[in-house]
C-alpha positions as CSV (number, residue, x, y, z in Angstrom):
1,M,0.0,-0.1,-0.3
2,K,2.8,2.0,0.8
3,E,4.3,1.8,-2.6
4,L,1.2,2.3,-4.5
5,K,0.4,5.7,-2.5
6,Q,3.9,6.6,-3.9
7,V,2.9,6.1,-7.2
8,L,-0.5,7.4,-7.0
9,K,0.9,10.4,-5.5
10,Y,3.8,10.5,-8.5
11,I,1.5,10.2,-10.9
12,N,-1.0,13.1,-9.9
13,K,2.4,15.1,-9.1
14,N,3.7,14.7,-12.8
15,N,0.6,14.4,-15.0
16,P,0.9,17.1,-17.6
17,Y,-3.1,17.0,-18.2
18,H,-3.7,18.6,-14.6
19,E,-5.9,15.4,-13.8
20,E,-6.2,13.8,-10.6
21,I,-6.1,10.1,-10.9
22,S,-7.9,8.2,-8.1
23,W,-7.3,5.4,-6.2
24,I,-10.3,3.5,-8.6
25,A,-8.6,4.7,-11.6
26,L,-5.0,3.5,-10.5
27,L,-6.1,-0.2,-9.7
28,A,-8.2,-0.5,-13.0
29,L,-5.0,0.1,-15.0
30,I,-3.1,-2.3,-13.1
31,F,-5.9,-4.8,-13.3
32,E,-6.4,-4.5,-17.0
33,D,-2.4,-4.8,-17.5
34,V,-2.2,-7.8,-15.3
35,K,-5.6,-9.0,-17.0
36,E,-3.7,-8.7,-20.8
37,S,-0.7,-10.2,-19.5
38,T,-2.2,-13.4,-18.1
39,G,-4.0,-13.8,-21.4
40,N,-1.1,-13.4,-23.5
41,V,0.9,-15.9,-21.3
42,R,-1.9,-18.4,-21.2
43,S,-1.9,-18.4,-25.0
44,I,2.0,-18.7,-25.4
45,I,1.7,-22.1,-22.9
46,H,-1.2,-23.5,-24.8
47,N,0.7,-23.0,-28.5
48,W,3.9,-24.3,-26.7
49,M,2.2,-27.2,-25.7
50,D,-0.2,-27.9,-28.9
51,K,3.7,-27.6,-30.7
52,Y,5.1,-30.4,-28.7
53,K,2.1,-33.0,-28.3
């Protein structure tokens, strides 16, 4: 939590659009990145398994 607070503070301080990012928006961005990378890893593993069957 401490690190996330620092990240949020940094983002809001250095945001060139002068919009304040909320906790919800930050968590949504993190969730989307994790979700996308998980899907990619899953498809890579499936493709690898199909290749060596």
